[in-house]
Coordinates of C-alpha atoms in Angstrom, one line a residue:
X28 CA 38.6 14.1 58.5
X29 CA 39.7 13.9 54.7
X30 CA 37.4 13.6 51.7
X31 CA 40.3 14.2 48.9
X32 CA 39.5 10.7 47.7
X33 CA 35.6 10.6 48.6
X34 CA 34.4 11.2 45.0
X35 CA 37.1 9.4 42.8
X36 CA 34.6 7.3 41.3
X37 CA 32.4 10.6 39.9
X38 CA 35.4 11.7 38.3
X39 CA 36.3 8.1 36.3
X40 CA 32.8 8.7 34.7
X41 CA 33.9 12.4 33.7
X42 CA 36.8 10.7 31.6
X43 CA 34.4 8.1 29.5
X44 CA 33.4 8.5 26.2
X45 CA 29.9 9.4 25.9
X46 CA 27.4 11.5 23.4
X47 CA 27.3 15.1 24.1
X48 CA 24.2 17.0 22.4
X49 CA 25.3 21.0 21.7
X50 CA 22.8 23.5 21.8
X51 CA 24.9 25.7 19.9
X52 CA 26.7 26.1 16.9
X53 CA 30.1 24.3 17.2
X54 CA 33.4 22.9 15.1
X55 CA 34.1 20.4 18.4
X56 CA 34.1 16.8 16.8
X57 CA 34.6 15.5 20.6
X58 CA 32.0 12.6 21.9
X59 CA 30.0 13.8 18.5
X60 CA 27.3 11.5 17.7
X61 CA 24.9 11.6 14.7
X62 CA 21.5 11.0 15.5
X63 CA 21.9 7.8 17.1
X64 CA 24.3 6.5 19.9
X65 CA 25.8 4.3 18.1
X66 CA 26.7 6.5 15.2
X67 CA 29.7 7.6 18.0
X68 CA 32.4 9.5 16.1
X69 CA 36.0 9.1 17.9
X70 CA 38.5 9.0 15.3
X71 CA 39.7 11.6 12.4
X72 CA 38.8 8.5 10.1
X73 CA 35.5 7.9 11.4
X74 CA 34.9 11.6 11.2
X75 CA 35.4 11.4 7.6
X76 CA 34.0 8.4 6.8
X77 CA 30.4 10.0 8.8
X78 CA 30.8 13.3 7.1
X79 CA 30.8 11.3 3.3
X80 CA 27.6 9.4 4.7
X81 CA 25.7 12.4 5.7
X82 CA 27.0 13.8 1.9
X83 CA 25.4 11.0 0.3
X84 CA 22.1 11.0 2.5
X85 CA 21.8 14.9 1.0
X86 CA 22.3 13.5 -2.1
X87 CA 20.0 10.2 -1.3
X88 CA 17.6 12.9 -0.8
X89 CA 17.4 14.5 -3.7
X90 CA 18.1 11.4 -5.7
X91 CA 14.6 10.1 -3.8
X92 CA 12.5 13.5 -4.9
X93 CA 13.4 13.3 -8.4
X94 CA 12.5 9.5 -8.3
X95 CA 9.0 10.7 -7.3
X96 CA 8.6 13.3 -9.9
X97 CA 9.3 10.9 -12.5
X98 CA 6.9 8.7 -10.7
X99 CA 3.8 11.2 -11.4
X100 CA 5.0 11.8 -14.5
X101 CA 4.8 8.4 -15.6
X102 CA 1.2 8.4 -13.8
X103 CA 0.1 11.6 -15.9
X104 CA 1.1 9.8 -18.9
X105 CA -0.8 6.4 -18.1
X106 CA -3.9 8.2 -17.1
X107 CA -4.1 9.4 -20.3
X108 CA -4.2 6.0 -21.8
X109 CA -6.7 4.5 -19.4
X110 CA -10.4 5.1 -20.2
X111 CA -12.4 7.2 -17.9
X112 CA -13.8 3.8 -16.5
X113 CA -10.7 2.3 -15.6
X114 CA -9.3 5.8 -14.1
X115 CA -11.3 5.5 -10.5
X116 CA -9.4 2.5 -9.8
X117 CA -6.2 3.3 -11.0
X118 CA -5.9 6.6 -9.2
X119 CA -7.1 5.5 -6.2
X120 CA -3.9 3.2 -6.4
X121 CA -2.1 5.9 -7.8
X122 CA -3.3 7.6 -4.6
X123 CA -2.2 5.6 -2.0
X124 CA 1.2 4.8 -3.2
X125 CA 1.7 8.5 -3.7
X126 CA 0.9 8.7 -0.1
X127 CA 3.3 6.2 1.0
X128 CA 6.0 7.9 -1.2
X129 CA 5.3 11.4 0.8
X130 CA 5.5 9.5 3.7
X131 CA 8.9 8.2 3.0
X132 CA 9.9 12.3 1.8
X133 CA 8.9 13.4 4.8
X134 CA 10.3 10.9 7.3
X135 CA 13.8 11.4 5.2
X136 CA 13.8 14.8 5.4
X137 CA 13.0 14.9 9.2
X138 CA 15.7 12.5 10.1
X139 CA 18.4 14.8 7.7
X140 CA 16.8 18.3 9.7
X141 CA 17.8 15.7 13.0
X142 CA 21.3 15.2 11.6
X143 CA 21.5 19.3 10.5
X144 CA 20.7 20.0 14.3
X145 CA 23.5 18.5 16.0
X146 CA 25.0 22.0 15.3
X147 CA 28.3 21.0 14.4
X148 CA 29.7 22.8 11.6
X149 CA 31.3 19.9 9.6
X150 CA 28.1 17.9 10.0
X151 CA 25.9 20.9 8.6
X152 CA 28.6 21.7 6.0
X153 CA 28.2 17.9 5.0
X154 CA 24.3 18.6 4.6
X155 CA 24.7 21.2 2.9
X156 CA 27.4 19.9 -0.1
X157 CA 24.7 16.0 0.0
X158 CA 22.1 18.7 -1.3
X159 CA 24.4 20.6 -3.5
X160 CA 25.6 17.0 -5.1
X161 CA 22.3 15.6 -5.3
X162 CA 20.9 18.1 -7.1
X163 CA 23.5 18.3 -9.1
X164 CA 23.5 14.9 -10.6
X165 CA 19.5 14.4 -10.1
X166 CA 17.2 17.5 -10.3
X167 CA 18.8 18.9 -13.4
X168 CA 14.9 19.1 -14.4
X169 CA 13.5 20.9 -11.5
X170 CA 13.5 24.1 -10.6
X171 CA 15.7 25.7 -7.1
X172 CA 12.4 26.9 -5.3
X173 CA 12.0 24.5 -2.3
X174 CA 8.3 23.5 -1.3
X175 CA 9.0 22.6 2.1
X176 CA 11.2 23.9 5.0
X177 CA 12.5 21.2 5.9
X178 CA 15.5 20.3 4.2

């Protein structure tokens, strides 16, 4: 009995283009997505293009922290002003939208650590000159220490 062409349908689906998710270091840009399946890189263009986005989400990212330290220093400055009456209400405001702006840190920095760990050089390269950049043009001000490990 011959089986030579029992399984030719398994090996059309080895062909397709699909998402491949390395658990190890790698320069491959082969079926490399980003994060999502639809960020699906298959061209040297679309390579680049991806590689300038994830640069300017590094740089987003920073441009987003220093955007929140101006942010409390404005509030510093206003509670000053306010008289002690009036500085309940406006910190517990303050409060919350200090919250929501953590939030947003957080959630932004999570989704670039998700973007790191796809383990492909290029992509972590990318992450790497975003940060570099961003800091560069927006946390002239701050100092290099990092107060979280997350990106």
């Amino acid at each position: 009995m011959d089986h030579t062409h029992h399984h030719m349908a398994e090996g059309a689906d080895m062909t397709m283009d699909r998402c491949t998710m390395n658990m190890l270091f790698t320069w491959d840009t082969n079926n490399l997505c980003i994060v999502f399946r639809w960020w699906h890189i298959r061209t040297t263009p679309g390579l680049i293009l991806s590689l300038l986005a994830v640069v300017a989400l590094g740089a987003g990212y920073e441009a987003l922290r220093e955007g929140i330290r101006r942010y409390e220093m404005v509030l510093a400055k206003r509670a000053e002003a306010v008289p002690r009456q009036a500085q309940v209400d406006v910190n517990k405001r303050a409060h919350v939208t200090k919250a929501v702006l953590y939030g947003i840190q957080n959630f932004y920095a999570f989704m670039i650590m998700l973007v790191f760990m796809t383990y492909n050089g290029w992509v972590m390269l990318s992450v790497s000159i975003g940060a570099f950049v961003g800091y560069l043009l927006f946390g002239g001000a701050t100092p290099v220490v990092k107060e979280t490990a997350c990106h």
